[in-house]
mmCIF file of C-alpha atoms and ligand atoms in Angstrom:
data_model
loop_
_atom_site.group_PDB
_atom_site.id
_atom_site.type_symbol
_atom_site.label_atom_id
_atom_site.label_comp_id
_atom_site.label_asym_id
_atom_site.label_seq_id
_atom_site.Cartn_x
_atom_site.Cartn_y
_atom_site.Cartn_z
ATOM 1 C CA UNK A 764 22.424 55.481 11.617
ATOM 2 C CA UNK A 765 21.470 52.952 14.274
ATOM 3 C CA UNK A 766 20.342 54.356 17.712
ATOM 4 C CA UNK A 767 22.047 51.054 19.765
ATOM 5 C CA UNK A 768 20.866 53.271 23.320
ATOM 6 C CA UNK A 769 16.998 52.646 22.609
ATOM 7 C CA UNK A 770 16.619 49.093 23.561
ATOM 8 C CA UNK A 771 13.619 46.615 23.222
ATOM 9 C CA UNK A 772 11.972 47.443 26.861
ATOM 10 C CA UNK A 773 12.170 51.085 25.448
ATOM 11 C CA UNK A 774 9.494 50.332 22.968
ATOM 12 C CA UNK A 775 5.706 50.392 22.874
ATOM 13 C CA UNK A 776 5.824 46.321 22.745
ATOM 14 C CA UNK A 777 2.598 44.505 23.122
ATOM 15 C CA UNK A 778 2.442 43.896 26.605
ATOM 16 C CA UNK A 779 1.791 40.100 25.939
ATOM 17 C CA UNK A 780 5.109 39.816 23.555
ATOM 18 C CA UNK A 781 7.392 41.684 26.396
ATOM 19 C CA UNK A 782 9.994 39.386 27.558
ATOM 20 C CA UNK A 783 9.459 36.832 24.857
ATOM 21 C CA UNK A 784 12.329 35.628 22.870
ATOM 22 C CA UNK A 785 12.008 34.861 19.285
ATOM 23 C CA UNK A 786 11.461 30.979 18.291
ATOM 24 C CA UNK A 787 13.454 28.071 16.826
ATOM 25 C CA UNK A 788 15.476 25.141 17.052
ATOM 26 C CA UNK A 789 19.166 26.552 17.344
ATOM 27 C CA UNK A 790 20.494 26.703 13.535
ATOM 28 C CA UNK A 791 24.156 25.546 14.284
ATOM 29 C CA UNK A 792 27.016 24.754 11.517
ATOM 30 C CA UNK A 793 27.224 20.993 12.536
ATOM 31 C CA UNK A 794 28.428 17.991 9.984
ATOM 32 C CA UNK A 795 25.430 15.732 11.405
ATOM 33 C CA UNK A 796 21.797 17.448 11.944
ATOM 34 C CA UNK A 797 19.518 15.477 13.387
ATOM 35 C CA UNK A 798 17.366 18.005 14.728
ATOM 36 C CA UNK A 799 14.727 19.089 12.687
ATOM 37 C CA UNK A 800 13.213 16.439 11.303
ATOM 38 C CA UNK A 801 14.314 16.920 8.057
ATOM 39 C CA UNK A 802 14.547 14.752 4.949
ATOM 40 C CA UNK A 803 18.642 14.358 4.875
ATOM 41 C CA UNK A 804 18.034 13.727 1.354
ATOM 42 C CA UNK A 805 18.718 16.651 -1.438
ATOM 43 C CA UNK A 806 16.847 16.691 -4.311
ATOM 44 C CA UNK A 807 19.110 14.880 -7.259
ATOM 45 C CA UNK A 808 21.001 16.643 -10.098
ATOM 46 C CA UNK A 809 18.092 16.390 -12.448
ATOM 47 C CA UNK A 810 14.965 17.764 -9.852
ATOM 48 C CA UNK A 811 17.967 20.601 -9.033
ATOM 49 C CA UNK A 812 18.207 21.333 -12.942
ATOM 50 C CA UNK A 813 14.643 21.747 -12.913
ATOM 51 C CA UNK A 814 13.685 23.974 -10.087
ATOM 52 C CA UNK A 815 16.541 26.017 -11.342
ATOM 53 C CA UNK A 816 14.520 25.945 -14.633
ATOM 54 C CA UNK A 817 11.662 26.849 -13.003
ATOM 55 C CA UNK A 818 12.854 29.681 -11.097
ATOM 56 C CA UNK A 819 14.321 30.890 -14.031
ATOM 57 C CA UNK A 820 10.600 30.734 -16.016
ATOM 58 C CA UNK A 821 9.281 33.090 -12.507
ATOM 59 C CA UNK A 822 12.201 35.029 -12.925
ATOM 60 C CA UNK A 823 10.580 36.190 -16.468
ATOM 61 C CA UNK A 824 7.419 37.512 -15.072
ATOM 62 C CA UNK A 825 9.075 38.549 -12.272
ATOM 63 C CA UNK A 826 7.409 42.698 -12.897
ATOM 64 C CA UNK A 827 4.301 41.183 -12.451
ATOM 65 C CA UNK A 828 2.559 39.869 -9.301
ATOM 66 C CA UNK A 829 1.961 36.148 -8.811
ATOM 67 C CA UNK A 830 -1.096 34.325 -8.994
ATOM 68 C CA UNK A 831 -3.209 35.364 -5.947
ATOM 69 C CA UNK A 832 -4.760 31.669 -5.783
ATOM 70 C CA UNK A 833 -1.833 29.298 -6.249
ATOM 71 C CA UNK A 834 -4.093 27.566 -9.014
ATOM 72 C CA UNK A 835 -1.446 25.979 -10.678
ATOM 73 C CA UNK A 836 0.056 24.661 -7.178
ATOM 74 C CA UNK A 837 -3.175 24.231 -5.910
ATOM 75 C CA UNK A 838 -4.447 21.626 -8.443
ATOM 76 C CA UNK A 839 -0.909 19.279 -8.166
ATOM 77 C CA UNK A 840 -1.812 19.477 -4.235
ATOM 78 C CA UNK A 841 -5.047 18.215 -5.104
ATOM 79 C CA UNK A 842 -3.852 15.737 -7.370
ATOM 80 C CA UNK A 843 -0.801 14.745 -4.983
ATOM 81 C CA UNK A 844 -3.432 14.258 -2.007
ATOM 82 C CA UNK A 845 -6.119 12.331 -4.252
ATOM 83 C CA UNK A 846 -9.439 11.462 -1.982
ATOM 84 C CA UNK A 847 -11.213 13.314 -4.795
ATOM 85 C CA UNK A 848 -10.026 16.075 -3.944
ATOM 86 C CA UNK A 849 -9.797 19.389 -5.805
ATOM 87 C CA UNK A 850 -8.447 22.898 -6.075
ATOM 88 C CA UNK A 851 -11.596 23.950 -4.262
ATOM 89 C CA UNK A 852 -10.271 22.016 -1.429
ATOM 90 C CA UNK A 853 -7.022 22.697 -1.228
ATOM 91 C CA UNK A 854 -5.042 25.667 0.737
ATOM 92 C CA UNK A 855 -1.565 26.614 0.875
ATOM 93 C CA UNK A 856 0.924 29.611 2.314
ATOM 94 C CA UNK A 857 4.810 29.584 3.515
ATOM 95 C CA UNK A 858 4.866 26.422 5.259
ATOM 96 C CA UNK A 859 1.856 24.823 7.554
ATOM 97 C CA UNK A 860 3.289 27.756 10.200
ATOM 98 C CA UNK A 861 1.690 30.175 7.608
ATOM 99 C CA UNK A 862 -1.185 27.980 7.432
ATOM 100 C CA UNK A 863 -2.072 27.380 11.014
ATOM 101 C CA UNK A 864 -1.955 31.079 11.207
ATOM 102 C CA UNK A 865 -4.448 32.072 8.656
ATOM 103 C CA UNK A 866 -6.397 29.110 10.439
ATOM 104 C CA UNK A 867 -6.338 30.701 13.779
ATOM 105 C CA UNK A 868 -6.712 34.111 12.290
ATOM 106 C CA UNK A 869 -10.241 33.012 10.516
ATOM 107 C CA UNK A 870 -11.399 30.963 13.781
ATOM 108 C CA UNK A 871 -9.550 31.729 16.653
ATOM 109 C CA UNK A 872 -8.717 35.291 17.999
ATOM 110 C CA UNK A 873 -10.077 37.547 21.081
ATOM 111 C CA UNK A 874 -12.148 35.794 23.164
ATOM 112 C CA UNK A 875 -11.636 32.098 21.678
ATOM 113 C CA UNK A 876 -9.673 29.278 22.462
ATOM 114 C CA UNK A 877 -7.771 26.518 20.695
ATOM 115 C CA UNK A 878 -7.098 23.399 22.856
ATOM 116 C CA UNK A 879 -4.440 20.543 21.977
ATOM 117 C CA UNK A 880 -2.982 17.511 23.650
ATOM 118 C CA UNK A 881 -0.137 17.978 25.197
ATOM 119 C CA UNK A 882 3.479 17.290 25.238
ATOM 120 C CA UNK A 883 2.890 18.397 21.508
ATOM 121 C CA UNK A 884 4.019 20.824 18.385
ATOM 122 C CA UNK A 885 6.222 23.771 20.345
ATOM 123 C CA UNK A 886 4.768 26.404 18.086
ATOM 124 C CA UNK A 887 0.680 26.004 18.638
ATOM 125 C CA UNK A 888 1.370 28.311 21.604
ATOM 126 C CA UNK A 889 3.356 30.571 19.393
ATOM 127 C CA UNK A 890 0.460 30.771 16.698
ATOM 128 C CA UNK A 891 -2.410 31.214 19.457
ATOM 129 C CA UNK A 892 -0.161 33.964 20.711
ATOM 130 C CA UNK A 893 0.054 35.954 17.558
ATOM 131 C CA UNK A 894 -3.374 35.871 16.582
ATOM 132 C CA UNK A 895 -4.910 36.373 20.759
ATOM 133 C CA UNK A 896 -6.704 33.227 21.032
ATOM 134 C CA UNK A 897 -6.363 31.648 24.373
ATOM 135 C CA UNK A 898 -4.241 28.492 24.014
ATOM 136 C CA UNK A 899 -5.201 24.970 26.143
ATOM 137 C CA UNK A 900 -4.032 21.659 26.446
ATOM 138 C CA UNK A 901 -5.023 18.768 27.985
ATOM 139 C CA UNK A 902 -2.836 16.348 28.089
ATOM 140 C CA UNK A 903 -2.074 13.657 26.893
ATOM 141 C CA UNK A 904 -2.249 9.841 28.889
ATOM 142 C CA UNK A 905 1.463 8.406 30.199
ATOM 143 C CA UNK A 906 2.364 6.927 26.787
ATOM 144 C CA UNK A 907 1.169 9.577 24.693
ATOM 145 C CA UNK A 908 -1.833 8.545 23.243
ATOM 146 C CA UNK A 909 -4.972 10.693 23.509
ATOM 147 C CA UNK A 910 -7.781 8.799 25.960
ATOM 148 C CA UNK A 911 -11.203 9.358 23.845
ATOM 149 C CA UNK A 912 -13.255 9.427 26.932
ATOM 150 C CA UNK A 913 -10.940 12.227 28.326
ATOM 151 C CA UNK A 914 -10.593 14.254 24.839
ATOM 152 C CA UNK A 915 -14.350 14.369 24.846
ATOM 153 C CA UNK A 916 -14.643 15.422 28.554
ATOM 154 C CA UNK A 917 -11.874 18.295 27.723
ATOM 155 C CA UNK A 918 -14.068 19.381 24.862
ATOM 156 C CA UNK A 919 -17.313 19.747 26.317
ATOM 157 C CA UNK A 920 -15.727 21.304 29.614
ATOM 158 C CA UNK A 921 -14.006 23.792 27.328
ATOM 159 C CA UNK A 922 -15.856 24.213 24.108
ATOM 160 C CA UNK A 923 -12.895 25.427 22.568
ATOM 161 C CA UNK A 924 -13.601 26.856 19.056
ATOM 162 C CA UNK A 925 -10.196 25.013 17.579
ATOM 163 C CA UNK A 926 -9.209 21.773 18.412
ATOM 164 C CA UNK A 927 -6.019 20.682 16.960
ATOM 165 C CA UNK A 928 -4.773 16.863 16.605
ATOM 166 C CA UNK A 929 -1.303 16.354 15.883
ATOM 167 C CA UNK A 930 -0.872 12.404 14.591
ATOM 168 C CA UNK A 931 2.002 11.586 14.125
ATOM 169 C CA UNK A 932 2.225 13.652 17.505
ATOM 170 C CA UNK A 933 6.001 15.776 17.029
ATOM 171 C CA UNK A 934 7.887 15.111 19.781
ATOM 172 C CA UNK A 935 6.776 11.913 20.390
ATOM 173 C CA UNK A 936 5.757 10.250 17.134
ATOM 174 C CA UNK A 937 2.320 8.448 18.304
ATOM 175 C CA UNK A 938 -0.434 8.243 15.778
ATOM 176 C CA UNK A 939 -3.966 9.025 16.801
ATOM 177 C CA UNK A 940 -6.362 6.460 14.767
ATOM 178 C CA UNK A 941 -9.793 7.000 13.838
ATOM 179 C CA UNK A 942 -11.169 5.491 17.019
ATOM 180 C CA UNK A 943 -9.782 8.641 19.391
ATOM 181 C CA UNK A 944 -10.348 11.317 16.048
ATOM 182 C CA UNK A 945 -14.181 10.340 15.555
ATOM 183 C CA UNK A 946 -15.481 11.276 19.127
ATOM 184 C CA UNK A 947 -13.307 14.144 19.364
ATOM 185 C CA UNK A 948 -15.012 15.492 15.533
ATOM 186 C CA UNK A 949 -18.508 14.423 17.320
ATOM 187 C CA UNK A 950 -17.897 16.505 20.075
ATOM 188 C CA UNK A 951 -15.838 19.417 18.905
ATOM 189 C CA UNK A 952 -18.155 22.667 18.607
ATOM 190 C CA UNK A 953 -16.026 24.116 16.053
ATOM 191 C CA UNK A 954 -13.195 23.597 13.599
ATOM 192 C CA UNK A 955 -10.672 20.471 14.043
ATOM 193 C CA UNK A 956 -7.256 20.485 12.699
ATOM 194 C CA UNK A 957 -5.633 17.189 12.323
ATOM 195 C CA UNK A 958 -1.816 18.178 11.730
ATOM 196 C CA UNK A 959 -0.681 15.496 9.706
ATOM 197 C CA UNK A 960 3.092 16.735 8.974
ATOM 198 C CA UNK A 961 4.764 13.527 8.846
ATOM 199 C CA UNK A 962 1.716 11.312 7.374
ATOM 200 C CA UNK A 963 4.279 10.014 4.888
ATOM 201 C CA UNK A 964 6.097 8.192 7.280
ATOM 202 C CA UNK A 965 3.352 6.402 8.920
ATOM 203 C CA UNK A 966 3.072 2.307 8.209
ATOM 204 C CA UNK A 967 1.848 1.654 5.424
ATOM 205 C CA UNK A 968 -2.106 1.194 5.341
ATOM 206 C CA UNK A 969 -2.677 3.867 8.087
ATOM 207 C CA UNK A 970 -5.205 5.591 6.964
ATOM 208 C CA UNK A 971 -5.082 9.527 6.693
ATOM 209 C CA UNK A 972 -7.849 11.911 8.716
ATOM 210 C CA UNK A 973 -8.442 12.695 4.264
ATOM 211 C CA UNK A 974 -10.412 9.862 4.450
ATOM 212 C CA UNK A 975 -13.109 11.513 7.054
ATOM 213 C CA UNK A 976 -13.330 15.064 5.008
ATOM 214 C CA UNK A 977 -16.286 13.916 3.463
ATOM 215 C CA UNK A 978 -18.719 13.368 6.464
ATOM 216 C CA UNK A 979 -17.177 16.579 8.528
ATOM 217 C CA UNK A 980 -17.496 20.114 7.321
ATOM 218 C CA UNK A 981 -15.335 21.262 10.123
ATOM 219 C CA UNK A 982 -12.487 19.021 9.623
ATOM 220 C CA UNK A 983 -9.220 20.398 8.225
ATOM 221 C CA UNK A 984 -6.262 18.486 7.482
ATOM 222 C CA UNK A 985 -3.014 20.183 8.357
ATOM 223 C CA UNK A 986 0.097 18.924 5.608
ATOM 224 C CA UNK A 987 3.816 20.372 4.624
ATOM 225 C CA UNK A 988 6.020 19.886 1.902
ATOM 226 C CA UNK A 989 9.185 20.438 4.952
ATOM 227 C CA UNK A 990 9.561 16.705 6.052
ATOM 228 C CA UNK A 991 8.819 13.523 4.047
ATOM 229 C CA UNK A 992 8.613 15.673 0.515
ATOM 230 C CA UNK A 993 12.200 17.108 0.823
ATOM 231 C CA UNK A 994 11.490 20.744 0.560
ATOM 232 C CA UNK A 995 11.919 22.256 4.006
ATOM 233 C CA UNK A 996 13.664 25.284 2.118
ATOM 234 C CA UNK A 997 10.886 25.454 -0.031
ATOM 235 C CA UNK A 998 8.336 26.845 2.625
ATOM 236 C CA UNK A 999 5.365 25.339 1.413
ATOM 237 C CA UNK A 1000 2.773 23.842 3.631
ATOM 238 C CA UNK A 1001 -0.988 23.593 3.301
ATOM 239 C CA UNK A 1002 -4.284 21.958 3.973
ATOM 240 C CA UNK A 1003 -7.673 20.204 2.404
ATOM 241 C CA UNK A 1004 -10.922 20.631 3.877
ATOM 242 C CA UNK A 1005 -14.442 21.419 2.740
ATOM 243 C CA UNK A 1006 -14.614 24.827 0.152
ATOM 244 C CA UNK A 1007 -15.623 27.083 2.926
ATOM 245 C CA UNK A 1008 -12.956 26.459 5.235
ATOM 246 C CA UNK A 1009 -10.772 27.683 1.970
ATOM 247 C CA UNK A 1010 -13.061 30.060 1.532
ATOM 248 C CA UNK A 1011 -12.020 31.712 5.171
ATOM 249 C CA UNK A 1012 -8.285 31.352 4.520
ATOM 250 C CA UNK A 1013 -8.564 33.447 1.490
ATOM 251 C CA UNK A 1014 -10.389 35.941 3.180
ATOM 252 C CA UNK A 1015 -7.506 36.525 5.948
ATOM 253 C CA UNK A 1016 -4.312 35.992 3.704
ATOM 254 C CA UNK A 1017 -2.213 38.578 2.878
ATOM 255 C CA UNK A 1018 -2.441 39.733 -0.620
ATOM 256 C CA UNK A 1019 0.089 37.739 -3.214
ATOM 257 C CA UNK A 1020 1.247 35.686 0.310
ATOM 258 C CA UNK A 1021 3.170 32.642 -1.886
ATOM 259 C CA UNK A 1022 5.441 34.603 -3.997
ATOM 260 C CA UNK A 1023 6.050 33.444 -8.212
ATOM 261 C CA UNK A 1024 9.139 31.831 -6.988
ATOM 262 C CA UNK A 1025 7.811 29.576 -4.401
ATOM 263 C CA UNK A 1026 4.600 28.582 -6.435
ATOM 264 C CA UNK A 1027 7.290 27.741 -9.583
ATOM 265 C CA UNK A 1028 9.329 25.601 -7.533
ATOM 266 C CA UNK A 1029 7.083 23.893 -5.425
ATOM 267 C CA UNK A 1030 5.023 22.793 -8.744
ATOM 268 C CA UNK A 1031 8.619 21.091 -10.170
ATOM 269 C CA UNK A 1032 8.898 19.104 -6.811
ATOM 270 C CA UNK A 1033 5.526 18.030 -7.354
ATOM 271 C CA UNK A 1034 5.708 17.179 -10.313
ATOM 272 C CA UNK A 1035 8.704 14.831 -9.726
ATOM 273 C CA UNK A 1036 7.076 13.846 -6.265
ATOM 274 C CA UNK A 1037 8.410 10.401 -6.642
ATOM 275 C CA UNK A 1038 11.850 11.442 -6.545
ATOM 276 C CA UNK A 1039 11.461 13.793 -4.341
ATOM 277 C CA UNK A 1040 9.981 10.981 -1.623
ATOM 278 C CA UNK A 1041 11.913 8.310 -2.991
ATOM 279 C CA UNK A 1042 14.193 7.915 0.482
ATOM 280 C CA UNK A 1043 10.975 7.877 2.474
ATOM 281 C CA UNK A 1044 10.962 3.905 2.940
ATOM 282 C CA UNK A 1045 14.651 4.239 3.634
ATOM 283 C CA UNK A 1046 13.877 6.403 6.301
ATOM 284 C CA UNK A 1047 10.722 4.335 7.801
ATOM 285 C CA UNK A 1048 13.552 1.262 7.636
ATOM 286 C CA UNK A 1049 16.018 3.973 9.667
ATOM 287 C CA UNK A 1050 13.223 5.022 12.242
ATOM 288 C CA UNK A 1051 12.484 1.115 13.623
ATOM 289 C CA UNK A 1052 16.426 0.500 13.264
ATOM 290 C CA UNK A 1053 17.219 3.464 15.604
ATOM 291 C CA UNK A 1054 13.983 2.427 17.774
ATOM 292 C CA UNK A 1055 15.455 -0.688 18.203
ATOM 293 C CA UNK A 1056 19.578 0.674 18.641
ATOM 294 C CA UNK A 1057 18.003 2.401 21.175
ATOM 295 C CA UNK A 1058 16.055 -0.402 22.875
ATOM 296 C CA UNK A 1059 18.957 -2.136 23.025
ATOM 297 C CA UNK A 1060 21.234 0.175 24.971
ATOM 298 C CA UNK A 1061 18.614 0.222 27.665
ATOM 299 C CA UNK A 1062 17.135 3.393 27.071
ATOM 300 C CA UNK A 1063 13.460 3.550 27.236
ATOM 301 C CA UNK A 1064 12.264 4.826 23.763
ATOM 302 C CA UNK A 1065 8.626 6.127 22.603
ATOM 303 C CA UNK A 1066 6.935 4.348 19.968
ATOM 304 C CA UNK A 1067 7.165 6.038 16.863
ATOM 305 C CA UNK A 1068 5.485 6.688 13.483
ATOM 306 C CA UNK A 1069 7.509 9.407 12.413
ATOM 307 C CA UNK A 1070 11.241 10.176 11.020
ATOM 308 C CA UNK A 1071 12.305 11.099 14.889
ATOM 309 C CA UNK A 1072 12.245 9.136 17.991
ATOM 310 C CA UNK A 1073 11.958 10.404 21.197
ATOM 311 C CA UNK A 1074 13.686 8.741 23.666
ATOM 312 C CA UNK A 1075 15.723 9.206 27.679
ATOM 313 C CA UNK A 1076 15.126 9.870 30.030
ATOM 314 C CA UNK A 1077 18.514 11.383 31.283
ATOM 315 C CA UNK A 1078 18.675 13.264 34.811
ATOM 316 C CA UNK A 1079 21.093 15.336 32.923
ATOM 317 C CA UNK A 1080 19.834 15.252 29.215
ATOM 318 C CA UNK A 1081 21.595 18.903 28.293
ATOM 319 C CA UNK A 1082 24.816 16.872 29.335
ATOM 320 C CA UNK A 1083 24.033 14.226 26.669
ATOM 321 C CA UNK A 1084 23.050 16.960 24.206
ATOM 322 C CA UNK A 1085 25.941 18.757 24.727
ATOM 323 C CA UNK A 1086 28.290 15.972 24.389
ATOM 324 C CA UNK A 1087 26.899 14.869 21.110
ATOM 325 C CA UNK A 1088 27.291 18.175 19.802
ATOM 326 C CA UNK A 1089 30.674 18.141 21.159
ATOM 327 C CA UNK A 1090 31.322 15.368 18.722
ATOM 328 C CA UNK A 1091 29.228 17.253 15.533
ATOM 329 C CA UNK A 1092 25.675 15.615 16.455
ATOM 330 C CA UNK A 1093 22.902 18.018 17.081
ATOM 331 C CA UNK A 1094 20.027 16.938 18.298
ATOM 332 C CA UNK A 1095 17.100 18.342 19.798
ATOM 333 C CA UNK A 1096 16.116 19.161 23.614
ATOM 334 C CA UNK A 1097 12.597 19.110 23.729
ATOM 335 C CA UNK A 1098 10.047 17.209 24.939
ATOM 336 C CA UNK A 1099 9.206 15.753 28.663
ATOM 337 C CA UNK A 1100 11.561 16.253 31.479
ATOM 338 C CA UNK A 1101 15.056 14.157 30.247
ATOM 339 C CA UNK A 1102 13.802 13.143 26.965
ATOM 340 C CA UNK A 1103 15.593 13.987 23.743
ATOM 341 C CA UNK A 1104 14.563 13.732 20.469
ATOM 342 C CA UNK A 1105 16.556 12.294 17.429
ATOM 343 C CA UNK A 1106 15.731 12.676 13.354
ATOM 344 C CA UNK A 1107 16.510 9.607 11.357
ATOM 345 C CA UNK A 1108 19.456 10.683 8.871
ATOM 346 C CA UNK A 1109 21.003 9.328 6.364
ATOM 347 C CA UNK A 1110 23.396 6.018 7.663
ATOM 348 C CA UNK A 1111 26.468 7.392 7.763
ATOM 349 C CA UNK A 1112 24.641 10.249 9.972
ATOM 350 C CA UNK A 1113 22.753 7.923 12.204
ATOM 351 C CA UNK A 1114 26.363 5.681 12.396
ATOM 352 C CA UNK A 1115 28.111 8.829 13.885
ATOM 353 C CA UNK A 1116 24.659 9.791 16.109
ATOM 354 C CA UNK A 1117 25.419 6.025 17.976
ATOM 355 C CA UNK A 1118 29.222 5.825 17.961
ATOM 356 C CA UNK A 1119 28.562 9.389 20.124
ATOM 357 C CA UNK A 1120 25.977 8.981 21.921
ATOM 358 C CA UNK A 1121 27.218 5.421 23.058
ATOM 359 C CA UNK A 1122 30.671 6.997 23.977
ATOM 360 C CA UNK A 1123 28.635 9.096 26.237
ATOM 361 C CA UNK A 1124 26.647 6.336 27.739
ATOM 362 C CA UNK A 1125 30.070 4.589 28.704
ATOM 363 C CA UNK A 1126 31.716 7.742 30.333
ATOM 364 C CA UNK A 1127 28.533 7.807 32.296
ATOM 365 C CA UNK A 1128 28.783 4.449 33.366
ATOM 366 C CA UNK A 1129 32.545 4.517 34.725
ATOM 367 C CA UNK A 1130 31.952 7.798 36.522
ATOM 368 C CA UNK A 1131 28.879 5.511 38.515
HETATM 369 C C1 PLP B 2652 7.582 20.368 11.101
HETATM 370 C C2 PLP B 2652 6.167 20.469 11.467
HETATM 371 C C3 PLP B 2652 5.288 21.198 10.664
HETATM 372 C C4 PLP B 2652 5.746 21.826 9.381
HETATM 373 O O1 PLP B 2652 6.060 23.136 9.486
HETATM 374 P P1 PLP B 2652 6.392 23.964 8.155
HETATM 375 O O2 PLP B 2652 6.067 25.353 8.564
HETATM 376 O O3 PLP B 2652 5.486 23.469 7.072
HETATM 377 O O4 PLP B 2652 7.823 23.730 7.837
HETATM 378 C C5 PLP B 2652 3.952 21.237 11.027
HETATM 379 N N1 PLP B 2652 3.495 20.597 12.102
HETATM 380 C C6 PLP B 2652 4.311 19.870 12.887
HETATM 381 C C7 PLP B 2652 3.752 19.143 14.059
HETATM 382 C C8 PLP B 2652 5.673 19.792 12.593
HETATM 383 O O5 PLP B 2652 6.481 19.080 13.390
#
């Protein structure tokens, strides 16, 4: 029996979650998704054979509970990341959401603050929501990029206990180098999270915030399995830092929180991690093709060093998203006033992303 008559403002709700609506990127049955950021790419007939195989081998054991600590995942993480790393570094729940959450469960909460740059991740405030911490941003300078000077100002002004760094920055795609994170790890009173979900698809030779674990206790480096590594149905994300910050995790994680399956199946895509990222050049080449379609249709376009591009600015950009999906293309509205934001696909879905959107850009023109 359902009771349809008692309705959500009926309820005890938190007063903080009253009038909220629950998250996400709309989930539409489109042929060409673009909206996500998403490796297009599915794992090939042999990797599917094999996760099959190991769900299967979970499926045996399946009366028993799963390995509380992930070793087995744990140590092809550490193996995956290299920088020395080891188990004892290495973190992991369902998907970096999960993570951030035990990370702002262990360090944030009542009474403590988490501040970001900002236009950045849409779910930060989400995560500082569910676990009370007060959420900040300062933001960011007029192309994106994070001023030291300023970041350092922000920091000692607020003396927030979490600082997080997103690099490559999701919506716009700008990297944050070591000469913005160093001052902001010298300054920071607490722990700093450099989110580095789309690491993969930096240039080659940009170094990873890995490299600065050793010198900073408080440094944690934010990674997923979702984007470059082809497993976004996988939920697996996780992090490295110094034992201790593991050590915190473990203390706020829900009993058995990554289930047998997901620990079977995310070991099989590691262990065929070069198959499973073998598109990822094909999709760096994609990202500066679409940087530069988009440069040359007179659109001004944000520099990029991840699989999306963020680019407008539109007076009516819901008109442009809504005529792309209108011709199967969904994209995603986010981002600074006008500005949409476009995952590289595969080519034949990036061919049908500019035979759209230029179709729109033409209309526009003869109704001028
Ligand atoms: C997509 C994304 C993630 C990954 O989220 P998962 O929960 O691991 O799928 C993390 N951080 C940023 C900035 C992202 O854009």
């Amino acid at each position: 029996m359902t009771n349809r008559a008692v309705g959500l403002a009926d309820l005890p709700l938190r007063p903080e979650l009253v009038g909220e609506e629950p998250y996400g990127a709309p989930q539409l049955d489109v042929p060409v998704c673009l909206n996500v950021n998403e490796n297009p790419y599915a794992p090939s007939d042999r990797v599917r054979a094999e996760i099959a195989e190991g769900a299967a081998r979970a499926a045996g054991g399946m009366n028993r509970y799963p390995d509380r600590e992930a070793t087995a995942l744990r140590t092809r993480l550490a193996a995956y990341l290299g920088h020395g790393l080891r188990l004892e570094n290495i973190w992991a729940a369902n998907g970096s959401n999960e993570v951030m959450t035990h990370l702002l469960q262990a360090f944030g909460g009542p009474d403590r603050s988490l501040l970001t740059f900002a236009p950045t991740y849409s779910m930060y405030p989400e995560y500082a929501r569910n676990t009370h911490t007060r959420y900040l941003t300062e933001p960011r300078e007029a192309d994106f990029t994070i001023d030291p000077a300023r970041a350092v100002a922000a920091i000692e002004q607020h003396r927030p206990d979490v600082v997080v760094i997103t690099t490559p920055n999701n919506p716009t795609g700008t990297a944050t180098g070591f000469d913005v994170l160093r001052p902001i790890l010298d300054a920071a009173p607490g722990i700093v999270v450099v989110d580095e979900a789309y690491q993969e698809f930096v240039q080659p030779g940009v170094p990873s915030a890995l490299e600065l674990l050793p010198d900073h206790p408080r440094l944690v480096v934010s990674r997923t399995m979702s984007k470059a590594f082809a497993f976004a149905g996988g939920r697996l994300g996780y992090l490295a830092a110094g034992e201790a910050v593991v050590d915190a995790c473990r203390i706020v994680r829900l009993p058995y929180h990554l289930s047998a399956v997901t620990q079977a199946v995310a070991c099989v895509a590691l262990d065929n991690a070069d198959e499973m990222m073998a598109h990822v050049a094909e999709l760096r080449a994609g990202r500066d093709d679409m940087v530069d379609w988009l440069t040359a249709q007179g659109l001004p376009v944000v520099p990029t060093s991840a699989n999306f591009v963020l680019f407008g600015a539109f007076a009516d950009r819901h008109a442009v998203w809504a005529g792309l999906l209108s011709d199967g293309v969904l994209i995603r509205e986010t981002g600074p006033a006008g500005m949409l934001r476009v995952s590289v696909g595969t080519p034949e879905e990036m061919a049908a992303f500019k035979t759209s959107l230029r179709r729109i850009l033409d209309e526009e023109n003869t109704d001028r």
